[in-house]
Coordinates of C-alpha atoms in Angstrom, one line a residue:
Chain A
X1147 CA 25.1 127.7 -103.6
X1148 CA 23.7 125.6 -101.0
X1149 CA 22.4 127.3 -97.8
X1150 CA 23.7 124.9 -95.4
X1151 CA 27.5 125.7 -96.9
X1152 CA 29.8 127.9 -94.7
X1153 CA 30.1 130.9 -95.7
X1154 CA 32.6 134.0 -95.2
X1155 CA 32.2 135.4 -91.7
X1156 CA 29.7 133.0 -90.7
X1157 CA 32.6 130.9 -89.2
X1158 CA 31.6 131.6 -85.4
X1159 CA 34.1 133.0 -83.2
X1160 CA 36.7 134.7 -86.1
X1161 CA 34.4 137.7 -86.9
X1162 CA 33.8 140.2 -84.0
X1163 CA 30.2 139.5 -83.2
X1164 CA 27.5 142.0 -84.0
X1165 CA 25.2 140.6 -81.2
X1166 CA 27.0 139.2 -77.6
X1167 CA 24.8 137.9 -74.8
X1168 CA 27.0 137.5 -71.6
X1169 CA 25.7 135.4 -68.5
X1170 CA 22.5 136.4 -69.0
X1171 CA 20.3 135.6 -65.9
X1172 CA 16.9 136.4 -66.1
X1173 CA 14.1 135.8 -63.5
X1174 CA 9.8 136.0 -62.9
X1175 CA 9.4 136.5 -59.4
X1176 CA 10.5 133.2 -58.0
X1177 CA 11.0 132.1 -61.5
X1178 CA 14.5 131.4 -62.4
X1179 CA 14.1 131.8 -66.0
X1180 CA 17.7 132.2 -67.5
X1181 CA 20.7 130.8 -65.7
X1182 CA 23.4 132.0 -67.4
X1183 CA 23.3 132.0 -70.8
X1184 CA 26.4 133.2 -73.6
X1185 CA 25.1 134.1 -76.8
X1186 CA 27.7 135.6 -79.5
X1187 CA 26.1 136.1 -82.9
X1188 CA 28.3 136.5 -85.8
X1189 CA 27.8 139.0 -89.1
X1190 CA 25.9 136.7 -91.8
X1191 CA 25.0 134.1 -89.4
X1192 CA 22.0 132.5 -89.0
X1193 CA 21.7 131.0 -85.4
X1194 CA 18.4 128.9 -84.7
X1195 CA 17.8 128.4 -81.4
X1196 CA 15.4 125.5 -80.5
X1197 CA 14.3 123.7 -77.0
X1198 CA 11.2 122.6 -75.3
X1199 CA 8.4 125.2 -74.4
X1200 CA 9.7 126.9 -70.9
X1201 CA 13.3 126.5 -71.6
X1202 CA 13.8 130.2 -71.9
X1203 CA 14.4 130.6 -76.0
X1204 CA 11.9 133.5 -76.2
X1205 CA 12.8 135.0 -72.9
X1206 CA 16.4 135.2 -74.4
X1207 CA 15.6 136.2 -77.5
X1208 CA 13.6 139.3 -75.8
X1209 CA 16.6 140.0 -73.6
X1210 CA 18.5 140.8 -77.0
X1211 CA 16.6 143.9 -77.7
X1212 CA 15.6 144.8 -74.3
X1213 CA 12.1 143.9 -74.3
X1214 CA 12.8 141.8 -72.0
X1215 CA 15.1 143.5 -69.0
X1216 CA 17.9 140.9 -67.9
X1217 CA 18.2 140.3 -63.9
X1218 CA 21.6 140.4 -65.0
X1219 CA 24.5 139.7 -67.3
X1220 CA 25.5 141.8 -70.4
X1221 CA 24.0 142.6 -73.7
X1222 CA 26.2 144.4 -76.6
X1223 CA 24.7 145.0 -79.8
X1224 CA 27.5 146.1 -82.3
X1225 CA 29.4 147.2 -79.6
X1226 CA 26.4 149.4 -78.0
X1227 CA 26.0 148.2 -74.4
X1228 CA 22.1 147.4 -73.9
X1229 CA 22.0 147.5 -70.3
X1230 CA 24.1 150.8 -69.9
X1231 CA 21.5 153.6 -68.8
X1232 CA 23.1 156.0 -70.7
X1233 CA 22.3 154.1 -74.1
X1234 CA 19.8 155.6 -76.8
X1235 CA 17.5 152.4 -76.9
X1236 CA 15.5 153.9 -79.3
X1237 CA 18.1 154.5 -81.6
X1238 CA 20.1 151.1 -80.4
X1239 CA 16.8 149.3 -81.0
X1240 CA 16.7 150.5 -85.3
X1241 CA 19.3 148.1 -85.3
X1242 CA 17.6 145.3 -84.1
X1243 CA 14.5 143.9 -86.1
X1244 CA 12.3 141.5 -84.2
X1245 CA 9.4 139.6 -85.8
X1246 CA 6.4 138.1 -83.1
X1247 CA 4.7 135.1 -83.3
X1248 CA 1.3 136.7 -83.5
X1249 CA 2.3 139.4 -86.2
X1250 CA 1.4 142.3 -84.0
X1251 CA 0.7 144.7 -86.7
X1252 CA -1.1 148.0 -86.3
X1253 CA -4.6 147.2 -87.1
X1254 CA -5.7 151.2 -87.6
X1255 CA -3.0 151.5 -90.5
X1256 CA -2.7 149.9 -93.8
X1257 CA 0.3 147.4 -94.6
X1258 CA 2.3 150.6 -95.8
X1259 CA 1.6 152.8 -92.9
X1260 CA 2.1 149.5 -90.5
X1261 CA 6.1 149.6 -92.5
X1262 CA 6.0 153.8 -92.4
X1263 CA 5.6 154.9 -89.4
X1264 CA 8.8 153.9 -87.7
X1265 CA 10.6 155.4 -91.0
X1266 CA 8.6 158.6 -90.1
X1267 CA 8.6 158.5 -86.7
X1268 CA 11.9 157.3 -85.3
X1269 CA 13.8 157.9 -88.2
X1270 CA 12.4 161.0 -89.1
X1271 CA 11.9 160.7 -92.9
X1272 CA 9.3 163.0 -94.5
X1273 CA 6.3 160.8 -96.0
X1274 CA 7.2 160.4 -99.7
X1275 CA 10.6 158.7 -98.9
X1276 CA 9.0 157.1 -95.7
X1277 CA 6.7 155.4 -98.3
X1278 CA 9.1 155.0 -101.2
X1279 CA 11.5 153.0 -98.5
X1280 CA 8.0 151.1 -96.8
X1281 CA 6.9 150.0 -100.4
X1282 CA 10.5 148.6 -101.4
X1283 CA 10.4 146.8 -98.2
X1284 CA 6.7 145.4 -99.4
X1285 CA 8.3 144.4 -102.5
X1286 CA 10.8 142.2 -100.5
X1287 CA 8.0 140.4 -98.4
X1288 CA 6.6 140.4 -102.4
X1289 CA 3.3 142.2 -101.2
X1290 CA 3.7 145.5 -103.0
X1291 CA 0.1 144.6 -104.2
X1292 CA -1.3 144.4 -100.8
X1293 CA 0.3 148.3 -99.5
X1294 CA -3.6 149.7 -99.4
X1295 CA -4.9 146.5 -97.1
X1296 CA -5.3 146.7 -93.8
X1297 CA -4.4 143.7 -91.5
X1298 CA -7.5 143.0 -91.1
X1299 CA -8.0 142.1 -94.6
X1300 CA -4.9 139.8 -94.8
X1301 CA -4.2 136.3 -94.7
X1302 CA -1.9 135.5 -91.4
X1303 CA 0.4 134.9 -93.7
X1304 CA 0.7 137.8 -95.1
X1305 CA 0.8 139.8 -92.3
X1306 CA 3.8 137.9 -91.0
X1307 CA 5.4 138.9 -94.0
X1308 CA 4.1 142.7 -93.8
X1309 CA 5.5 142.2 -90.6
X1310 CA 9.4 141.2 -91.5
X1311 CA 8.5 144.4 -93.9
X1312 CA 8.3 146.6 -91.2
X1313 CA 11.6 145.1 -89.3
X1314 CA 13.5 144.8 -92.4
X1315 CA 12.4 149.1 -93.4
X1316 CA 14.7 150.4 -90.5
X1317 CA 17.8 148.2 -92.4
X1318 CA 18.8 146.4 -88.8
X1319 CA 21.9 144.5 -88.8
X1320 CA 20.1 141.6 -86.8
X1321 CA 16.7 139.9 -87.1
X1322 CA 15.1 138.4 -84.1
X1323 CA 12.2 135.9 -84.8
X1324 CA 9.9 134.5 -82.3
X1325 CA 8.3 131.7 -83.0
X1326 CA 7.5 133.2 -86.6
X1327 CA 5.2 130.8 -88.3
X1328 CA 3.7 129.4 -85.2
X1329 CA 0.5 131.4 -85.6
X1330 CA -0.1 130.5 -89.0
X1331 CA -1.8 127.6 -90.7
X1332 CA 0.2 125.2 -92.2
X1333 CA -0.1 126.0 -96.0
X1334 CA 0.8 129.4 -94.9
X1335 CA 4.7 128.8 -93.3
X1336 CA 6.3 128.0 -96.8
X1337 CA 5.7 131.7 -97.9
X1338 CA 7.3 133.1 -94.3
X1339 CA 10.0 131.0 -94.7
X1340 CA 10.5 131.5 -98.5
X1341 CA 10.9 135.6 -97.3
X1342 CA 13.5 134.3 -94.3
X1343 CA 15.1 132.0 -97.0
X1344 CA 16.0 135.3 -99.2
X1345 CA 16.5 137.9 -96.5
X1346 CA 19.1 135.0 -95.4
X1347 CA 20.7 135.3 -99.0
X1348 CA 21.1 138.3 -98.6
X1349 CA 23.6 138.3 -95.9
X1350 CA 21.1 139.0 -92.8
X1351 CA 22.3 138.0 -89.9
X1352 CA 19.2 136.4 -88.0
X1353 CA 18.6 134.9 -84.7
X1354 CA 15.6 132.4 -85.2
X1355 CA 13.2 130.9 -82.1
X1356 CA 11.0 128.2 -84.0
X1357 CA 9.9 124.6 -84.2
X1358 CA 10.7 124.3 -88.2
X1359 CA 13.3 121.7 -87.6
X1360 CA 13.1 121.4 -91.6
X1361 CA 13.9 125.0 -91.9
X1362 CA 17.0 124.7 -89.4
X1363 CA 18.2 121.7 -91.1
X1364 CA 18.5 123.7 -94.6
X1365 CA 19.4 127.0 -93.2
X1366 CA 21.2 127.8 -89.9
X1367 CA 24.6 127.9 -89.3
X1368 CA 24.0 127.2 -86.0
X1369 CA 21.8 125.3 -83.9
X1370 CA 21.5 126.1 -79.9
X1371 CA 19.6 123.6 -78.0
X1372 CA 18.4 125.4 -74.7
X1373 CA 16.2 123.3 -72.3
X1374 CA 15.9 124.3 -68.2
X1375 CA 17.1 128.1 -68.6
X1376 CA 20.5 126.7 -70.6
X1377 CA 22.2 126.2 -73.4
X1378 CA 22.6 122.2 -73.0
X1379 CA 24.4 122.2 -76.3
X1380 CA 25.1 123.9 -79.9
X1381 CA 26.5 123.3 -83.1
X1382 CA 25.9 122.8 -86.7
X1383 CA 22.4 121.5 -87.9
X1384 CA 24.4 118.5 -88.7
X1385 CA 25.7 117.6 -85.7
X1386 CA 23.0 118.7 -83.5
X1387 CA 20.5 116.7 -86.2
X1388 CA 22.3 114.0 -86.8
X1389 CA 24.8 113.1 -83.8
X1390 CA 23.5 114.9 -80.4
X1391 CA 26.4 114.8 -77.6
X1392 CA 23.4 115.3 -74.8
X1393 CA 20.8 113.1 -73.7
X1394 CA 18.6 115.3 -73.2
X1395 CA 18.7 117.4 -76.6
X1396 CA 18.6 113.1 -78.0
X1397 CA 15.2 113.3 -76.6
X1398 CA 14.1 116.4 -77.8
X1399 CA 15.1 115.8 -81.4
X1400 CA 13.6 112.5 -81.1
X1401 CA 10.4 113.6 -80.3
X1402 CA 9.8 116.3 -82.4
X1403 CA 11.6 114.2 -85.4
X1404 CA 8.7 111.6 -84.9
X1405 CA 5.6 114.4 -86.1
Chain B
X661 CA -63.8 174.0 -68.8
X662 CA -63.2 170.2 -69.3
X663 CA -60.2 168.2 -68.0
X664 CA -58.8 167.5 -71.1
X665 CA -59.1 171.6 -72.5
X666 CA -57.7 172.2 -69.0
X667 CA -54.7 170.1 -70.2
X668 CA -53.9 171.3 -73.1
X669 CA -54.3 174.9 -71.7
X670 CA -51.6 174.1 -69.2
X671 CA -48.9 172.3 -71.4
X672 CA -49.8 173.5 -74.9
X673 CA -50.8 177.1 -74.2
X674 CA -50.3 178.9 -77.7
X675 CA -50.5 181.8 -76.4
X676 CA -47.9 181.3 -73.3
X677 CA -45.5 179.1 -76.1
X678 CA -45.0 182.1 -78.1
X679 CA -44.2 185.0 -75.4
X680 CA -41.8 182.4 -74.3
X681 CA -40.3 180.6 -77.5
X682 CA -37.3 182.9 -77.4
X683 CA -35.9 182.9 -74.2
X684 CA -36.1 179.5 -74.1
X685 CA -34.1 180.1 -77.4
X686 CA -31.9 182.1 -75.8
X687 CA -31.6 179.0 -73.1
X688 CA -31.0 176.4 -76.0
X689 CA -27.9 178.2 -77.2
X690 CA -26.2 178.8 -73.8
X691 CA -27.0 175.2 -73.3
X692 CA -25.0 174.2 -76.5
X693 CA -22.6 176.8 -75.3
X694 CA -22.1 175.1 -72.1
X695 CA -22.4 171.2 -73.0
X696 CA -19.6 172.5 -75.6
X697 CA -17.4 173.5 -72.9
X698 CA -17.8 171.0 -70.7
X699 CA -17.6 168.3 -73.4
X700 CA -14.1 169.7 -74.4
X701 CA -12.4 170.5 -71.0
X702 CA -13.9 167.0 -69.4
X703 CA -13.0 165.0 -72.6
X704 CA -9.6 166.2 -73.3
X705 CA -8.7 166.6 -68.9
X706 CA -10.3 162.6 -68.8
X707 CA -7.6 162.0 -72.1
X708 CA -4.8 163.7 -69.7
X709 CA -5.3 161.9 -66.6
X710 CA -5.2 158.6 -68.9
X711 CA -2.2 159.9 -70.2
X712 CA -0.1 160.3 -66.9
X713 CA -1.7 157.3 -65.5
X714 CA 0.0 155.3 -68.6
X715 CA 3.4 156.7 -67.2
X716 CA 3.0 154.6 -64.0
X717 CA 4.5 156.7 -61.5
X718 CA 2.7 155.4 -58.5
X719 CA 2.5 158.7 -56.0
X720 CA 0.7 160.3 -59.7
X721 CA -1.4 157.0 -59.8
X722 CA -3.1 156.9 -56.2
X723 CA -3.9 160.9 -56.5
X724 CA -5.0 160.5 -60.3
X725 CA -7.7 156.9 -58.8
X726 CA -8.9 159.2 -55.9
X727 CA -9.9 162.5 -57.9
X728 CA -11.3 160.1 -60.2
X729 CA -13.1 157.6 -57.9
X730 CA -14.0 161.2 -55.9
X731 CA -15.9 162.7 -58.7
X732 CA -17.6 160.0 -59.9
X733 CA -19.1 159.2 -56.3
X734 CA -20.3 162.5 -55.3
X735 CA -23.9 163.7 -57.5
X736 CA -22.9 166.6 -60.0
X737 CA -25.7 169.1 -58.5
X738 CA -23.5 168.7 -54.7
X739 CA -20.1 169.5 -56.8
X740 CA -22.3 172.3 -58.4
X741 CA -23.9 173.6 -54.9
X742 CA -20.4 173.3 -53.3
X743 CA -18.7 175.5 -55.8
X744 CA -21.4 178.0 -56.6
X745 CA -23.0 178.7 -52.4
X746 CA -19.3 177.5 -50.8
X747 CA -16.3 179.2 -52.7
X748 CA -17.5 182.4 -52.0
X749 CA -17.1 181.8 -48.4
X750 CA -13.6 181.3 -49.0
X751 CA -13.9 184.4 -51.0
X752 CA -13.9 183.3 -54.6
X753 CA -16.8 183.1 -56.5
X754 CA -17.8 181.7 -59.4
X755 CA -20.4 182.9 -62.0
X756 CA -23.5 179.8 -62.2
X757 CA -22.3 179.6 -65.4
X758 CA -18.6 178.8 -64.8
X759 CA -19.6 176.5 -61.6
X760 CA -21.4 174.2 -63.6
X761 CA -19.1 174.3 -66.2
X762 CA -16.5 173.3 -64.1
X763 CA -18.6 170.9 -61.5
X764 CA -19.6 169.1 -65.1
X765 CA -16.5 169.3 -66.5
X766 CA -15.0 167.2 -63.4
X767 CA -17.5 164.7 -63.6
X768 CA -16.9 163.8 -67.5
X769 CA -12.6 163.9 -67.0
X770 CA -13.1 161.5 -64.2
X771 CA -15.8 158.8 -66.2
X772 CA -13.8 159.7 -69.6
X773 CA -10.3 158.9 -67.9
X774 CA -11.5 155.8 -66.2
X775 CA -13.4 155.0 -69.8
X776 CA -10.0 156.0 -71.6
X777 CA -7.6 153.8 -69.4
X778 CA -9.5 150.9 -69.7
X779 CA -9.0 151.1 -73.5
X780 CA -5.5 151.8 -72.9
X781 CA -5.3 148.6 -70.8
X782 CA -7.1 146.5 -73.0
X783 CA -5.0 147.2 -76.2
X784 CA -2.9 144.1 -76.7
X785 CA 0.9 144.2 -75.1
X786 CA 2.1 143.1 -78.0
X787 CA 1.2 146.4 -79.9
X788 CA 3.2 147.6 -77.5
X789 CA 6.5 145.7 -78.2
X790 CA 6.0 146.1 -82.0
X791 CA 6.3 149.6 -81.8
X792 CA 9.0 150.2 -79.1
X793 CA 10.8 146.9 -80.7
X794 CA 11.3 149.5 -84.0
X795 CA 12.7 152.3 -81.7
X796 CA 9.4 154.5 -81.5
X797 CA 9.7 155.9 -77.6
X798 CA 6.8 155.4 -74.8
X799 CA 5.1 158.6 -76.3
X800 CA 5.1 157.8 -79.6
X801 CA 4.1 154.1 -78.8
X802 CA 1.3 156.0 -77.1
X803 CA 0.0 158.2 -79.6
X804 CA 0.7 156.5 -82.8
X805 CA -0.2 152.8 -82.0
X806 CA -1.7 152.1 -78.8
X807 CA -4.5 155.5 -78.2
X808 CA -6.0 155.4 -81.9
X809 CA -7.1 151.7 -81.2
X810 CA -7.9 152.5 -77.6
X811 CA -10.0 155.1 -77.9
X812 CA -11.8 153.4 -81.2
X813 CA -12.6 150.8 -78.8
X814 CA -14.3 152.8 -76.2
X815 CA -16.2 155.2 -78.5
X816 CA -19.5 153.6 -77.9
X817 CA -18.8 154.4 -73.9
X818 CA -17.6 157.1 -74.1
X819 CA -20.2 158.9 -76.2
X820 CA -23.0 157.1 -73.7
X821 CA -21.2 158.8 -71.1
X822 CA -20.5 162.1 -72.6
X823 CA -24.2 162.3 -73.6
X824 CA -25.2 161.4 -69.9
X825 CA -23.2 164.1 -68.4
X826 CA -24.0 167.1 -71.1
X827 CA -27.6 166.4 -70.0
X828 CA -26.5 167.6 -66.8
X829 CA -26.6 171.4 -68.2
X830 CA -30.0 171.2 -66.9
X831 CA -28.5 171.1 -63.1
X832 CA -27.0 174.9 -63.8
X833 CA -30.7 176.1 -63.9
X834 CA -30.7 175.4 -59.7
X835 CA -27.5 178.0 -59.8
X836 CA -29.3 180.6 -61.4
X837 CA -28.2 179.3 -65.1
X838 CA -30.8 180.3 -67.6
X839 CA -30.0 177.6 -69.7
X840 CA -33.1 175.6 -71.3
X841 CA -34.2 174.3 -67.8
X842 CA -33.6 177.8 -66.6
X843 CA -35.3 179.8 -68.9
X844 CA -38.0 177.5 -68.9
X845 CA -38.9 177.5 -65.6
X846 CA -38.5 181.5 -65.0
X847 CA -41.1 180.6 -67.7
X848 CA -43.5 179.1 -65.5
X849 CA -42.8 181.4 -63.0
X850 CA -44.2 184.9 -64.5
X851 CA -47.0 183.1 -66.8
X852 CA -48.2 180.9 -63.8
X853 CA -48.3 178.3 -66.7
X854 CA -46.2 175.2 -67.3
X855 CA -46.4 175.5 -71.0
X856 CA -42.8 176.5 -71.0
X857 CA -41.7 173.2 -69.4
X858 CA -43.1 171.7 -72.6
X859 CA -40.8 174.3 -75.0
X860 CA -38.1 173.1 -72.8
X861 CA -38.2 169.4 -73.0
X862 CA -39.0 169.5 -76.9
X863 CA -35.6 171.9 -77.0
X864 CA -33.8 169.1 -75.4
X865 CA -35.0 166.6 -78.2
X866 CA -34.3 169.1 -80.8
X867 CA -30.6 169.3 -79.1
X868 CA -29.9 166.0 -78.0
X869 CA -31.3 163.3 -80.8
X870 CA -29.5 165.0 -83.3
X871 CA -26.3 164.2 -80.6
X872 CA -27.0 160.5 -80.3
X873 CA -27.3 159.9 -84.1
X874 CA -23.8 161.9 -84.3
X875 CA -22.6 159.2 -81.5
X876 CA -23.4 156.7 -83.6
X877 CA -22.4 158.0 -86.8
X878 CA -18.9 157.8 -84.7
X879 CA -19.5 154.7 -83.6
X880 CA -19.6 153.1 -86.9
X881 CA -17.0 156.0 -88.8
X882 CA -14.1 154.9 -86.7
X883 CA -14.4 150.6 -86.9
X884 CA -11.4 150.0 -89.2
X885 CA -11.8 147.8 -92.0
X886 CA -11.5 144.0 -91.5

């Protein structure tokens, strides 16, 4: 099956969505950062959300898990409203797995207590199964043989993919990358995106920031152009590719096209 | 009697040396005792202070930077003198023992939390959004992910400063503390020899190298592999 085919419920709009980003306003002190910005993610879909630096794609991406706190607007993660005070974001955030463009691992642990300790922690498991649960996560990254390493003693790489290991542990029903293969060098992305490639195959619904315009091409559903703290335009790789409707997103694809 | 036998007759008195040896014993182990004390309270009330001043409440934050700025301006012997010769006047006194203790004990929390928050601050934000972004709370961020790195990063501080302060011990002999300083100079006083000065300071090498290679056995025990 090819990934760029349509696939059940990833027809935007039909499905209820499992992530929904109302008029999302976000400032920095004088900073008007987000102006506005809808956002439904569907179950199964993979929306890739691309723009120059400074339009506001990571800042939005943040706002989906509350790392970032939304001047205003609405977030609702399966139906859990984000920005209600009475919401367990603790236990709202297990359901949302979010990768960082520079890794961000716990450099005192090992890979498998980097993928553990959330399973401990937060979901209170008792070590064997914590472990069990952290190596099959390993083994999905395909780094079972690196569980002992610390991150110190892994390629970037690597660590980006014990990294996706440690989202993907907690089973969230949405991914959030930021910029995931940013940090690395380049003969390093085809392994990250291999692991994205599979965990999209296997029905994640993801919600990618990132400059692999090769990647989007093959594999999102969607693609959301964002430039100036808005969503200028959206639509399928395709179309946003192959026939922009904007200027401005004309330009952009243009110019990262010509590297 | 020549200079040099007058010397050695003053500071290496064989005679003196023995009658002495154990109190000044005596004065090594309640200076263990007491650097042991002050080394836990002031370590783990400096850990504390870090603690709350991570929560940034800002009311909690000013009082936590003035106790802390406070006792690390004013000289341990006046925090000593001021709770050994002034409490009682406000009828509470405290043992020279348990002022020094405590005079000591304030001085470490305040360098340890300053030491400590600076760790705290310098741990990457990002460690920070890893963990709370898989649902571990502010706490468990705290003392899973972010204090094990800080405080592995200001070890070689810290100890420097724990070491600095436990010296201090030797401030309790002005408050009647017969400690090694103490013991050594009551010492001096009945022999009308300073032999015991010299029993002393080797009883502070004897206690206090054996603490700096320890401090750096730390040192190199807690870098994590890379």
């Amino acid at each position: 099956m090819s990934l760029a085919a349509p696939r059940p419920g990833a027809d935007t709009g039909a499905a209820r969505p499992i992530v929904e980003a109302r008029a999302i306003h976000k400032h920095f002190g004088p900073l008007h950062v987000l102006k506005g910005v809808d956002l439904a993610v569907a179950e199964r879909e993979l929306v890739f959300i691309i723009g120059p630096s400074g339009s506001g794609k990571s800042t939005l991406l943040r706002c989906l898990n509350r790392l970032e706190e939304p001047s205003s607007g609405s977030v609702t993660v399966e139906g859990i409203d984000l920005l209600d005070r009475r919401t367990d974001l603790n236990a709202a955030r297990q359901r949302i797995g979010m990768v960082f463009q520079s890794f961000n691992l716990y450099p005192h642990m090992t890979a498998l207590g980097n993928v553990a300790l959330a399973l401990r922690k937060v979901q209170g498991k008792g070590r064997a199964e914590a472990e069990a649960r952290a190596r099959a996560a390993l083994a999905r990254v395909h780094l079972e043989d690196r569980a002992g390493h610390h991150p110190g003693q892994l390629s970037g790489g690597q660590q980006q993919r014990v990294a996706i290991a440690r989202a993907i542990a907690l089973e969230p029903r949405v991914m959030l990358f930021d910029e995931p293969t940013s940090a690395l060098d380049p003969e390093l992305v085809g392994g990250v995106l291999q692991v994205m490639r599979e965990l999209r195959e296997d029905g994640m619904t993801m919600v990618v920031v990132s400059h692999e315009m090769g990647f989007a091409r093959a594999a999102a559903d969607r693609v959301v152009f964002m430039a100036d703290g808005r969503i200028v335009e959206q639509g399928p790789p395709a179309e946003i590719f192959g026939a922009p409707r904007e200027e401005r997103t004309r330009a952009f694809i243009g110019q990262v096209e010509r590297h | 009697m020549s200079n040099w036998d007058r010397f050695l007759d003053s500071f290496f008195n064989a005679r003196v040396a023995w009658e002495y040896l154990p109190r000044i014993v005596d004065g090594f182990w309640l200076t263990i005792l007491l650097a042991l004390c002050i080394i836990a309270s002031g370590l783990a009330a400096g850990l504390g202070l870090a603690v709350a001043r991570s929560l940034g409440l800002r009311p909690l934050n000013w009082l936590i930077v003035f106790l802390v700025d406070l006792f690390r301006a004013l000289p341990p012997l006046v925090i000593i003198a001021l709770l050994y010769f002034g409490l009682p006047a406000a009828g509470l006194s405290l043992s020279g023992f348990a002022a020094t203790w405590l005079s000591l004990s304030l001085v470490l929390m305040a360098f340890a939390e300053e030491i400590i928050w600076a760790g705290i601050t310098a741990t990457p934000r990002g460690q920070w959004e890893a963990a709370r972004s898989t649902g571990l709370s502010f706490l468990q961020t705290l003392g899973w992910v972010v204090l094990p790195q800080a405080l592995r990063m200001v070890i070689p501080p810290l100890t420097n400063r724990t070491i600095a302060i436990t010296k201090g011990t030797a401030l309790g002999s002005v408050v009647a503390v017969s400690e090694i300083l103490g013991a050594a100079q009551a010492g001096v006083s009945f022999s009308f020899n300073p032999t015991p000065l010299t029993l002393g300071a080797l009883a502070y090498v004897v206690l206090f190298v054996p603490v700096v290679i320890l401090g750096r056995w730390i040192e190199t025990r807690f870098a994590w592999k890379r």
